[in-house]
Short mmCIF file of C-alpha atoms in Angstrom, two decimals:
data_model
loop_
_atom_site.label_atom_id
_atom_site.label_comp_id
_atom_site.label_asym_id
_atom_site.label_seq_id
_atom_site.Cartn_x
_atom_site.Cartn_y
_atom_site.Cartn_z
CA MET S 259 31.71 204.50 154.36
CA THR S 260 28.53 206.35 153.32
CA ASP S 261 26.41 205.65 150.24
CA ALA S 262 26.60 208.06 147.32
CA SER S 263 23.93 210.66 147.14
CA PRO S 264 21.17 210.07 144.58
CA ASN S 265 22.17 213.32 142.94
CA ASP S 266 25.64 211.85 142.21
CA ARG S 267 24.24 208.95 140.14
CA PRO S 268 22.94 209.50 136.55
CA SER S 269 19.22 209.28 136.33
CA ALA S 270 17.79 206.40 134.35
CA SER S 271 15.61 208.89 132.52
CA ASP S 272 18.43 211.31 131.72
CA PRO S 273 18.93 211.13 127.88
CA TRP S 274 22.26 212.93 128.01
CA ALA S 275 23.72 210.33 130.35
CA ASP S 276 22.64 207.55 127.99
CA TRP S 277 24.09 209.41 125.01
CA LEU S 278 27.40 209.91 126.81
CA GLU S 279 27.61 206.26 127.79
CA GLN S 280 27.01 205.13 124.18
CA ARG S 281 29.75 207.42 122.87
CA ARG S 282 32.18 206.12 125.51
CA ARG S 283 31.49 202.54 124.45
CA ARG S 284 32.01 203.41 120.77
CA LEU S 285 35.28 205.20 121.51
CA SER S 286 36.54 202.24 123.53
CA ARG S 287 36.19 200.00 120.48
CA LEU S 288 38.20 202.27 118.18
CA THR S 289 41.77 201.31 117.27
CA LEU S 290 43.91 204.39 117.31
CA GLY S 291 47.04 204.48 115.26
CA PRO S 292 48.51 205.46 111.89
CA SER S 293 46.96 204.14 108.66
CA VAL S 294 48.58 203.86 105.23
CA ARG S 295 46.71 204.68 102.05
CA ARG S 296 48.12 204.48 98.54
CA ILE S 297 46.79 207.39 96.47
CA GLY S 298 47.33 208.07 92.77
CA ARG S 299 45.90 210.49 90.23
CA VAL S 300 43.87 210.10 87.05
CA GLU S 301 45.90 211.45 84.15
CA SER S 302 43.23 210.94 81.49
CA PHE S 303 39.82 209.35 81.22
CA ALA S 304 37.60 208.39 78.28
CA ASP S 305 35.19 205.60 77.26
CA GLY S 306 35.35 203.80 80.59
CA VAL S 307 39.17 203.59 80.64
CA ALA S 308 41.35 205.67 82.96
CA PHE S 309 45.12 206.10 82.84
CA VAL S 310 46.50 206.53 86.36
CA SER S 311 49.87 207.59 87.77
CA GLY S 312 51.40 207.61 91.22
CA LEU S 313 50.83 204.00 92.33
CA PRO S 314 54.13 202.24 91.56
CA GLN S 315 53.28 199.11 93.59
CA THR S 316 50.03 198.39 91.73
CA ARG S 317 49.60 194.84 90.44
CA LEU S 318 47.77 193.55 87.38
CA ASN S 319 44.02 193.02 88.03
CA GLU S 320 44.19 194.96 91.31
CA LEU S 321 41.02 196.74 92.39
CA LEU S 322 40.95 200.54 92.56
CA ARG S 323 38.51 202.98 94.10
CA PHE S 324 38.12 206.34 92.39
CA GLU S 325 37.28 209.63 94.03
CA ASN S 326 33.61 209.44 93.01
CA GLY S 327 33.23 205.98 94.59
CA SER S 328 33.47 203.99 91.36
CA LEU S 329 35.44 200.75 91.27
CA GLY S 330 37.89 199.68 88.59
CA PHE S 331 40.68 197.19 87.99
CA VAL S 332 44.10 197.35 86.38
CA THR S 333 44.52 195.76 82.94
CA ALA S 334 47.70 197.31 81.50
CA LEU S 335 50.98 198.30 83.15
CA ASP S 336 53.43 200.81 81.68
CA ALA S 337 56.57 202.38 83.10
CA ASP S 338 54.87 205.50 84.45
CA LEU S 339 51.15 204.86 83.93
CA PHE S 340 48.74 201.99 84.07
CA GLY S 341 45.39 201.49 82.38
CA ALA S 342 42.32 200.80 84.51
CA ILE S 343 38.84 199.66 83.44
CA LEU S 344 35.88 201.05 85.38
CA LEU S 345 33.27 198.64 86.74
CA ASP S 346 30.65 201.34 87.37
CA ASP S 347 29.22 204.37 85.67
CA ALA S 348 32.01 206.93 85.53
CA GLY S 349 29.76 209.84 86.45
CA ALA S 350 31.75 213.07 86.84
CA LEU S 351 35.21 211.45 86.86
CA GLU S 352 37.83 213.80 85.45
CA ALA S 353 41.58 214.06 85.12
CA GLY S 354 43.22 214.86 88.44
CA ALA S 355 40.79 212.80 90.52
CA ALA S 356 42.27 210.77 93.35
CA VAL S 357 42.58 206.98 93.00
CA GLU S 358 43.15 204.56 95.86
CA GLY S 359 44.68 201.11 95.42
CA LEU S 360 42.80 198.53 97.46
CA GLY S 361 45.55 195.90 97.43
CA GLU S 362 43.27 193.04 96.30
CA THR S 363 41.83 191.63 93.09
CA ALA S 364 38.17 191.61 92.12
CA ARG S 365 36.09 189.14 94.12
CA ALA S 366 32.66 187.62 93.68
CA PRO S 367 30.27 186.51 96.44
CA VAL S 368 29.64 182.78 96.88
CA GLY S 369 27.23 180.71 98.89
CA PRO S 370 23.72 179.22 98.81
CA GLY S 371 22.26 182.69 99.32
CA LEU S 372 22.81 183.45 95.63
CA LEU S 373 20.39 180.73 94.48
CA GLY S 374 17.27 182.19 92.95
CA ARG S 375 18.74 185.70 92.77
CA VAL S 376 19.56 188.10 89.93
CA VAL S 377 22.92 189.78 90.53
CA ASP S 378 25.57 191.68 88.64
CA PRO S 379 29.11 190.24 88.32
CA LEU S 380 30.17 191.90 91.60
CA GLY S 381 27.26 190.29 93.43
CA ARG S 382 25.09 193.38 93.77
CA PRO S 383 21.37 192.45 93.70
CA LEU S 384 19.32 193.50 90.68
CA ASP S 385 16.00 191.88 91.59
CA ASN S 386 14.81 194.14 94.43
CA ALA S 387 14.60 191.11 96.72
CA GLY S 388 16.68 192.50 99.55
CA PRO S 389 20.35 192.05 100.44
CA LEU S 390 22.24 188.86 99.63
CA SER S 391 23.15 186.25 102.19
CA VAL S 392 26.82 185.78 101.33
CA GLU S 393 29.06 183.11 102.83
CA SER S 394 32.34 184.58 101.58
CA TYR S 395 34.01 186.42 98.69
CA GLN S 396 36.40 184.61 96.34
CA PRO S 397 38.70 185.93 93.57
CA ILE S 398 37.09 185.91 90.12
CA GLU S 399 40.36 184.67 88.57
CA ARG S 400 41.21 181.21 89.89
CA ASP S 401 43.43 178.46 88.55
CA ALA S 402 41.78 175.66 86.60
CA PRO S 403 41.86 172.19 88.24
CA SER S 404 45.02 170.23 87.52
CA ILE S 405 44.92 167.04 85.48
CA ILE S 406 45.48 164.86 88.55
CA ASP S 407 42.43 166.42 90.24
CA ARG S 408 40.10 165.58 87.34
CA ASP S 409 38.13 162.47 86.52
CA LEU S 410 36.57 160.93 83.42
CA VAL S 411 33.28 162.34 82.13
CA THR S 412 30.88 159.45 82.74
CA GLU S 413 27.60 161.01 83.92
CA PRO S 414 25.11 162.33 81.34
CA LEU S 415 23.66 165.82 81.29
CA GLU S 416 20.26 165.46 79.65
CA THR S 417 18.91 168.48 77.76
CA GLY S 418 15.47 167.03 76.96
CA LEU S 419 16.11 167.69 73.25
CA LEU S 420 16.06 164.50 71.21
CA VAL S 421 18.45 165.68 68.52
CA ILE S 422 21.14 166.49 71.11
CA ASP S 423 20.66 163.70 73.65
CA SER S 424 20.56 161.00 70.95
CA MET S 425 23.34 162.13 68.58
CA PHE S 426 25.47 164.65 70.50
CA SER S 427 25.18 163.56 74.11
CA ILE S 428 26.70 165.89 76.70
CA GLY S 429 28.36 164.70 79.91
CA ARG S 430 28.74 166.41 83.27
CA GLY S 431 32.07 168.21 83.22
CA GLN S 432 32.08 168.74 79.45
CA ARG S 433 32.43 172.00 77.51
CA GLU S 434 30.05 172.02 74.54
CA LEU S 435 29.94 175.10 72.31
CA ILE S 436 26.59 176.29 70.89
CA LEU S 437 27.40 178.01 67.61
CA GLY S 438 25.25 179.67 64.98
CA ASP S 439 24.13 182.85 63.25
CA ARG S 440 22.05 185.51 64.92
CA ALA S 441 18.47 184.49 65.80
CA THR S 442 18.84 180.76 65.11
CA GLY S 443 17.79 179.50 68.55
CA LYS S 444 21.10 179.32 70.43
CA THR S 445 19.74 180.76 73.67
CA ALA S 446 16.59 178.62 73.30
CA ILE S 447 18.69 175.43 73.42
CA ALA S 448 20.58 176.67 76.49
CA VAL S 449 17.36 177.64 78.29
CA ASP S 450 15.78 174.26 77.50
CA ALA S 451 18.85 172.61 79.03
CA ILE S 452 18.29 174.67 82.21
CA LEU S 453 14.59 173.77 82.32
CA ASN S 454 15.36 170.07 81.93
CA GLN S 455 17.37 170.14 85.19
CA LYS S 456 14.18 170.77 87.17
CA GLN S 457 14.03 167.16 88.40
CA THR S 458 17.81 166.79 88.92
CA ASP S 459 20.27 167.90 91.58
CA MET S 460 22.09 170.30 89.25
CA VAL S 461 22.62 173.99 90.03
CA CYS S 462 22.40 176.29 86.98
CA VAL S 463 24.18 179.60 86.40
CA TYR S 464 23.00 181.75 83.49
CA VAL S 465 25.40 184.55 82.50
CA ALA S 466 24.13 187.31 80.19
CA ILE S 467 26.92 189.37 78.58
CA GLY S 468 26.02 192.37 76.48
CA GLN S 469 22.42 191.22 75.94
CA ARG S 470 19.37 193.43 75.69
CA GLY S 471 17.59 193.86 79.00
CA THR S 472 14.27 192.64 77.56
CA ALA S 473 15.87 189.42 76.28
CA VAL S 474 17.38 188.70 79.69
CA GLU S 475 14.05 189.38 81.39
CA ARG S 476 12.35 186.84 79.11
CA VAL S 477 14.89 184.17 80.04
CA ILE S 478 14.44 184.86 83.76
CA GLU S 479 10.64 184.75 83.45
CA VAL S 480 10.73 181.43 81.58
CA VAL S 481 13.00 179.80 84.16
CA ARG S 482 10.85 181.07 87.02
CA ALA S 483 7.67 179.81 85.34
CA ARG S 484 8.87 176.42 84.02
CA GLY S 485 12.15 175.54 85.71
CA ALA S 486 13.72 175.44 89.14
CA PRO S 487 14.62 179.08 89.95
CA GLU S 488 15.49 178.07 93.52
CA ARG S 489 18.57 176.31 92.07
CA THR S 490 19.47 178.94 89.47
CA ILE S 491 21.73 182.00 89.65
CA PHE S 492 21.32 184.79 87.09
CA VAL S 493 24.45 186.88 86.53
CA VAL S 494 23.53 189.86 84.36
CA ALA S 495 25.86 192.35 82.65
CA PRO S 496 23.57 193.88 79.99
CA ALA S 497 24.64 195.97 77.02
CA SER S 498 23.92 199.13 79.01
CA SER S 499 26.41 198.22 81.76
CA ALA S 500 30.05 199.26 81.93
CA PRO S 501 32.39 197.31 79.60
CA GLY S 502 34.50 196.26 82.58
CA LEU S 503 31.46 194.68 84.21
CA GLN S 504 30.76 192.72 81.03
CA TRP S 505 34.39 191.62 80.90
CA ILE S 506 34.43 190.07 84.39
CA ALA S 507 30.95 188.50 84.14
CA PRO S 508 31.96 184.98 82.97
CA PHE S 509 34.83 184.81 85.46
CA SER S 510 32.55 185.80 88.34
CA SER S 511 30.00 183.17 87.32
CA PHE S 512 32.59 180.39 87.39
CA THR S 513 33.69 181.50 90.85
CA MET S 514 30.08 181.24 92.02
CA ALA S 515 29.78 177.80 90.40
CA GLU S 516 33.02 176.50 91.94
CA TYR S 517 31.57 176.97 95.42
CA PHE S 518 29.01 174.20 94.72
CA ARG S 519 31.48 172.07 92.74
CA ASP S 520 33.98 172.03 95.60
CA ARG S 521 31.23 170.64 97.86
CA GLY S 522 30.46 167.72 95.56
CA GLY S 523 27.67 169.43 93.62
CA HIS S 524 27.07 169.57 89.88
CA VAL S 525 26.71 172.91 88.09
CA LEU S 526 25.64 173.90 84.58
CA VAL S 527 27.02 177.27 83.39
CA ILE S 528 25.48 178.99 80.35
CA ILE S 529 27.61 181.83 78.93
CA ASP S 530 25.50 184.01 76.61
CA ASP S 531 27.61 184.87 74.75
CA LEU S 532 31.38 184.76 74.30
CA THR S 533 31.31 186.61 70.97
CA LYS S 534 30.16 189.77 72.74
CA HIS S 535 32.69 189.09 75.50
CA ALA S 536 35.46 188.92 72.88
CA ALA S 537 34.26 192.18 71.33
CA THR S 538 34.35 193.83 74.77
CA HIS S 539 37.89 192.52 75.34
CA ARG S 540 38.95 193.91 71.96
CA GLU S 541 37.39 197.29 72.75
CA LEU S 542 39.14 197.54 76.11
CA ALA S 543 42.46 196.33 74.71
CA LEU S 544 42.44 198.95 71.97
CA LEU S 545 41.55 201.69 74.46
CA THR S 546 44.44 200.66 76.73
CA ARG S 547 46.79 200.71 73.69
CA GLU S 548 47.55 197.00 73.55
CA PRO S 549 48.88 195.82 70.17
CA SER S 550 46.21 194.27 67.99
CA GLY S 551 46.35 191.18 65.78
CA ARG S 552 43.94 189.26 63.58
CA GLU S 553 40.57 191.03 63.22
CA ALA S 554 41.96 193.70 65.62
CA TYR S 555 41.76 191.29 68.58
CA PRO S 556 44.72 191.36 70.99
CA GLY S 557 47.08 188.42 71.04
CA ASP S 558 45.81 187.08 74.38
CA ILE S 559 42.19 186.51 73.26
CA PHE S 560 42.74 182.75 72.94
CA TYR S 561 44.32 182.55 76.40
CA LEU S 562 41.46 184.64 77.82
CA HIS S 563 38.79 182.11 76.82
CA ALA S 564 41.00 179.05 77.33
CA ARG S 565 41.71 179.86 80.97
CA LEU S 566 38.02 180.57 81.49
CA LEU S 567 36.65 177.35 79.99
CA GLU S 568 39.39 175.18 81.50
CA ARG S 569 37.69 175.78 84.86
CA ALA S 570 34.84 173.49 83.68
CA ALA S 571 35.73 169.91 84.62
CA LYS S 572 34.64 166.72 86.36
CA MET S 573 36.51 166.44 89.65
CA SER S 574 37.92 163.23 91.08
CA GLN S 575 36.40 161.57 94.12
CA ALA S 576 39.32 162.78 96.21
CA LYS S 577 38.22 166.33 95.39
CA GLY S 578 34.55 165.71 96.09
CA GLY S 579 33.38 164.34 92.73
CA GLY S 580 31.61 167.57 91.71
CA SER S 581 31.53 168.98 88.21
CA ILE S 582 31.03 172.16 86.18
CA THR S 583 29.52 171.74 82.71
CA ALA S 584 29.93 174.73 80.41
CA LEU S 585 27.67 175.55 77.46
CA PRO S 586 29.24 178.70 75.96
CA ILE S 587 27.35 180.40 73.14
CA ALA S 588 29.06 182.06 70.17
CA GLU S 589 27.65 183.87 67.17
CA THR S 590 28.78 183.42 63.56
CA GLU S 591 28.26 185.66 60.55
CA ALA S 592 26.69 184.04 57.47
CA GLY S 593 27.56 180.61 58.85
CA ASN S 594 31.32 181.29 58.72
CA LEU S 595 32.86 178.79 61.13
CA SER S 596 36.40 179.72 60.10
CA ALA S 597 36.27 183.19 61.67
CA TYR S 598 38.76 183.94 64.43
CA ILE S 599 36.59 183.62 67.57
CA PRO S 600 34.58 180.55 66.40
CA THR S 601 37.76 178.64 65.49
CA ASN S 602 39.32 179.57 68.83
CA LEU S 603 36.32 178.31 70.78
CA ILE S 604 35.97 175.15 68.68
CA SER S 605 39.57 174.25 69.48
CA ILE S 606 39.11 174.98 73.20
CA THR S 607 35.84 173.11 73.77
CA ASP S 608 35.01 169.39 73.65
CA GLY S 609 32.56 169.67 70.77
CA GLN S 610 30.08 172.04 69.18
CA ILE S 611 26.38 172.14 68.34
CA VAL S 612 26.13 174.08 65.07
CA LEU S 613 22.84 175.75 64.16
CA ASP S 614 21.95 176.44 60.53
CA SER S 615 19.95 179.54 59.57
CA ARG S 616 18.49 177.74 56.53
CA LEU S 617 17.12 174.94 58.70
CA PHE S 618 15.71 177.52 61.09
CA ALA S 619 13.99 179.36 58.22
CA ALA S 620 12.55 176.00 57.04
CA ASN S 621 10.92 175.64 60.48
CA GLN S 622 13.16 172.72 61.48
CA ARG S 623 13.82 173.55 65.10
CA PRO S 624 16.12 173.01 66.90
CA ALA S 625 18.02 173.89 63.71
CA VAL S 626 20.97 171.60 64.46
CA ASP S 627 23.28 170.79 61.55
CA VAL S 628 24.04 167.10 62.19
CA GLY S 629 26.92 167.12 59.72
CA LEU S 630 28.91 169.88 61.41
CA SER S 631 27.95 169.18 65.03
CA VAL S 632 29.97 166.82 67.21
CA SER S 633 30.42 165.82 70.85
CA ARG S 634 33.90 164.44 71.50
CA VAL S 635 33.36 163.46 75.13
CA GLY S 636 29.66 163.00 75.85
CA GLY S 637 29.33 159.71 73.98
CA LYS S 638 31.11 158.02 76.89
CA ALA S 639 28.45 159.37 79.23
CA GLN S 640 25.38 158.57 77.11
CA PRO S 641 22.91 156.31 78.97
CA ALA S 642 23.11 152.70 77.81
CA ALA S 643 19.42 152.44 76.86
CA LEU S 644 19.58 155.60 74.75
CA LYS S 645 22.82 154.47 73.12
CA GLN S 646 21.12 151.21 72.11
CA ALA S 647 18.14 152.99 70.59
CA SER S 648 20.13 155.68 68.71
CA ALA S 649 22.98 153.51 67.42
CA ARG S 650 22.01 153.87 63.72
CA LEU S 651 20.17 157.19 63.89
CA ARG S 652 22.89 159.57 62.73
CA LEU S 653 23.99 157.29 59.86
CA GLN S 654 20.41 156.84 58.64
CA TYR S 655 19.71 160.54 58.79
CA SER S 656 22.93 161.46 56.97
CA GLN S 657 22.16 158.96 54.20
CA PHE S 658 18.65 160.38 53.88
CA LEU S 659 19.96 163.93 53.48
CA GLU S 660 22.18 162.81 50.59
CA LEU S 661 19.38 160.79 48.96
CA GLU S 662 16.97 163.71 49.29
CA MET S 663 19.43 166.02 47.59
CA PHE S 664 19.94 163.67 44.63
CA SER S 665 16.23 162.89 44.33
CA ARG S 666 15.58 166.54 43.46
CA PHE S 667 17.25 166.01 40.08
CA GLY S 668 15.04 163.13 38.99
CA GLY S 669 12.57 160.44 39.97
CA VAL S 670 13.22 157.87 42.69
CA SER S 671 14.46 154.73 40.96
CA THR S 672 13.62 151.88 43.35
CA ARG S 673 11.20 151.03 46.11
CA LEU S 674 14.14 150.64 48.51
CA VAL S 675 15.27 154.22 47.91
CA GLN S 676 11.71 155.44 48.41
CA ASN S 677 11.52 153.62 51.74
CA GLU S 678 14.83 155.19 52.78
CA ILE S 679 13.50 158.66 51.99
CA THR S 680 10.24 157.99 53.86
CA ARG S 681 12.16 156.78 56.92
CA GLY S 682 14.43 159.85 56.75
CA ARG S 683 11.47 162.20 56.67
CA ARG S 684 10.04 160.54 59.77
CA ILE S 685 13.42 161.00 61.48
CA ARG S 686 13.39 164.68 60.60
CA ASP S 687 9.81 165.06 61.86
CA LEU S 688 10.74 163.32 65.11
CA LEU S 689 13.79 165.53 65.67
CA MET S 690 11.70 168.68 65.29
CA GLN S 691 10.74 169.74 68.79
CA GLU S 692 8.87 172.78 70.02
CA ARG S 693 10.29 174.93 72.80
CA PHE S 694 9.62 173.69 76.33
CA ALA S 695 8.30 170.35 74.98
CA LEU S 696 11.12 168.41 76.65
CA LEU S 697 11.37 164.62 76.61
CA ARG S 698 12.59 162.29 79.33
CA GLN S 699 15.15 159.62 78.58
CA ALA S 700 12.43 156.91 78.57
CA ASP S 701 10.34 158.91 76.09
CA GLN S 702 13.31 159.29 73.76
CA VAL S 703 14.20 155.59 73.97
CA ALA S 704 10.61 154.50 73.21
CA LEU S 705 10.30 156.83 70.21
CA LEU S 706 13.66 155.84 68.74
CA LEU S 707 12.99 152.10 69.12
CA ALA S 708 9.62 152.49 67.41
CA LEU S 709 11.22 154.60 64.67
CA ASP S 710 13.82 151.92 63.96
CA ALA S 711 11.09 149.27 63.88
CA GLY S 712 9.14 151.23 61.23
CA ALA S 713 6.19 152.08 63.46
CA LEU S 714 6.29 155.75 62.40
CA ASP S 715 6.50 155.20 58.63
CA ALA S 716 2.72 155.35 58.15
CA LEU S 717 2.34 158.69 59.96
CA ASP S 718 2.57 162.15 58.45
CA SER S 719 4.30 165.12 60.09
CA SER S 720 1.29 166.08 62.22
CA GLY S 721 0.88 162.45 63.28
CA VAL S 722 4.50 162.29 64.47
CA MET S 723 3.93 165.49 66.46
CA GLN S 724 0.84 163.98 68.13
CA LEU S 725 2.75 160.80 68.87
CA ARG S 726 5.59 162.71 70.50
CA GLU S 727 3.13 164.64 72.66
CA ARG S 728 1.20 161.56 73.81
CA VAL S 729 4.03 159.07 74.44
CA PRO S 730 4.97 160.43 77.94
CA ASP S 731 1.43 159.95 79.30
CA ARG S 732 1.15 156.50 77.74
CA LEU S 733 4.44 155.41 79.28
CA ASN S 734 3.38 156.71 82.69
CA ARG S 735 0.18 154.68 82.43
CA ASP S 736 1.31 151.42 80.81
CA ALA S 737 5.09 151.12 81.25
CA PRO S 738 6.29 152.64 84.55
CA GLU S 739 8.81 149.81 84.95
CA ALA S 740 10.46 150.83 81.66
CA ILE S 741 10.84 154.38 82.97
CA GLN S 742 12.57 153.09 86.09
CA ALA S 743 14.81 150.82 83.99
CA CYS S 744 15.94 153.80 81.89
CA ARG S 745 16.64 155.87 85.01
CA SER S 746 18.88 153.11 86.35
CA GLY S 747 21.32 153.65 83.47
CA ALA S 748 21.40 149.95 82.54
CA PRO S 749 20.69 148.72 78.98
CA LEU S 750 17.20 147.42 78.25
CA ASP S 751 16.71 143.72 77.59
CA GLU S 752 14.88 142.49 74.48
CA ALA S 753 11.61 141.96 76.34
CA ARG S 754 11.44 145.57 77.53
CA GLN S 755 12.46 146.87 74.11
CA SER S 756 9.71 144.82 72.46
CA ALA S 757 7.16 146.05 74.99
CA LEU S 758 8.09 149.68 74.29
CA ILE S 759 7.90 149.12 70.53
CA ARG S 760 4.42 147.54 70.86
CA LEU S 761 3.22 150.39 73.07
CA VAL S 762 4.34 153.10 70.63
CA THR S 763 3.12 151.09 67.63
CA ASP S 764 -0.36 150.78 69.12
CA LEU S 765 -0.43 154.50 69.83
CA ALA S 766 0.74 155.25 66.26
CA LEU S 767 -2.05 153.05 64.86
CA GLU S 768 -4.61 154.90 66.97
CA ILE S 769 -3.40 158.23 65.62
CA ALA S 770 -3.29 156.95 62.03
CA ALA S 771 -6.83 155.60 62.30
CA GLY S 772 -8.13 158.90 63.65
CA LYS S 773 -9.01 157.47 67.08
CA SER S 774 -6.93 160.04 68.95
CA GLY S 775 -8.71 162.86 70.71
CA ALA S 776 -5.56 164.99 71.00
CA PRO S 777 -5.61 168.38 69.24
CA THR S 778 -3.39 168.75 66.20
#
């Protein structure tokens, strides 16, 4: 047998031989055979809603791809037509355009690669930081954990805000509604709660629904500058985005959060806000010709938010022991808590933090109304040391508010009443807290113990502010063992309580005597 001639073998430098070999390899990997595609037609389109015919096997919430490449999902089924909501800009979509059923529901990306990123509800990056590293895609609509899979809420979620941590403590796995009029500091409380998780193991998910782009940018900048952005996911569906994208935003965020919960992690989800989400649902329902009810909302608006917030829970140890804590935000009009959406959310959640516009205008911030706010679950999770120190706080403050109201009609009758009013004013001054000036549990315990002992009675408002600013450094220097004791979750013995009271009392005397060098 003779060897082949060199002319019979392709030259290594022959580009056409290389090109032919590559095409042969690509063709060998192709699977040849028939393919089935389900195609329908757009009958009418307007305001982000398309009515489609010709897909009889379409299911509710199924994803569709339109001729121009836009995605949508099915929300209403009729005998001959079904209504679909677009998730992208419609562009040049017109009646008669082809529609393909994809045979699956909307899915959101999950995985550690989302941490620190800004994405839309479908997981498309918005931060110009390159493609996402996605572990998998999960349906945005998932069943809430069953009762047997849940556990008691026993671990605290500290916000760093004295008025909330002392009187309306929140636990991991709780759903606490933040409720108030426009521009009363609702988002500020939620952002402070995110910032306070900087030293914890908690993952945070901030969901912006129908917000202005500039407002969302400010939140992202604050978290990046003061918080832990490497453990935060920003899901953004601004007011300029498609209504369908705003509608799926909270569901996508819970799917992203459940990835970490199922692996034993703890997640805080901020939904800003559900009032705009309800308005979007009403808009889409009216456009798809669903029957309307109270305030023109469709009848399933309660179920919509109930099935969403039920996904927040503390899981049992058999399920990993993780948790999702939800802080949904809702807006009221003129402080009307009996409106349809606020009453729905109050009945769904485990408590509410109500903000008062009059308190906000009086510069009392956070403007929390202690009479209307409540936490039905978090008290069981409040740290023992903080529960000791704040046992009488809410009662004393409520009595002061009544005494202050009656004292406006005449002079104060007795010295005892005057002392009560003085103590109440110091409580109010102490509860006023600037943004980003967060307090640790040990700082809160020390201040509340000194308040109850009367150490703050001699200070004015500016003196209380100086005291609150200087207590953390003084504790770090003179009482590190008290800080460790508070972190342990055990109650403080009398000796440690007395030491904290003496420390804060000495600092208060320095401030009162003008020995402090801190700026006012």
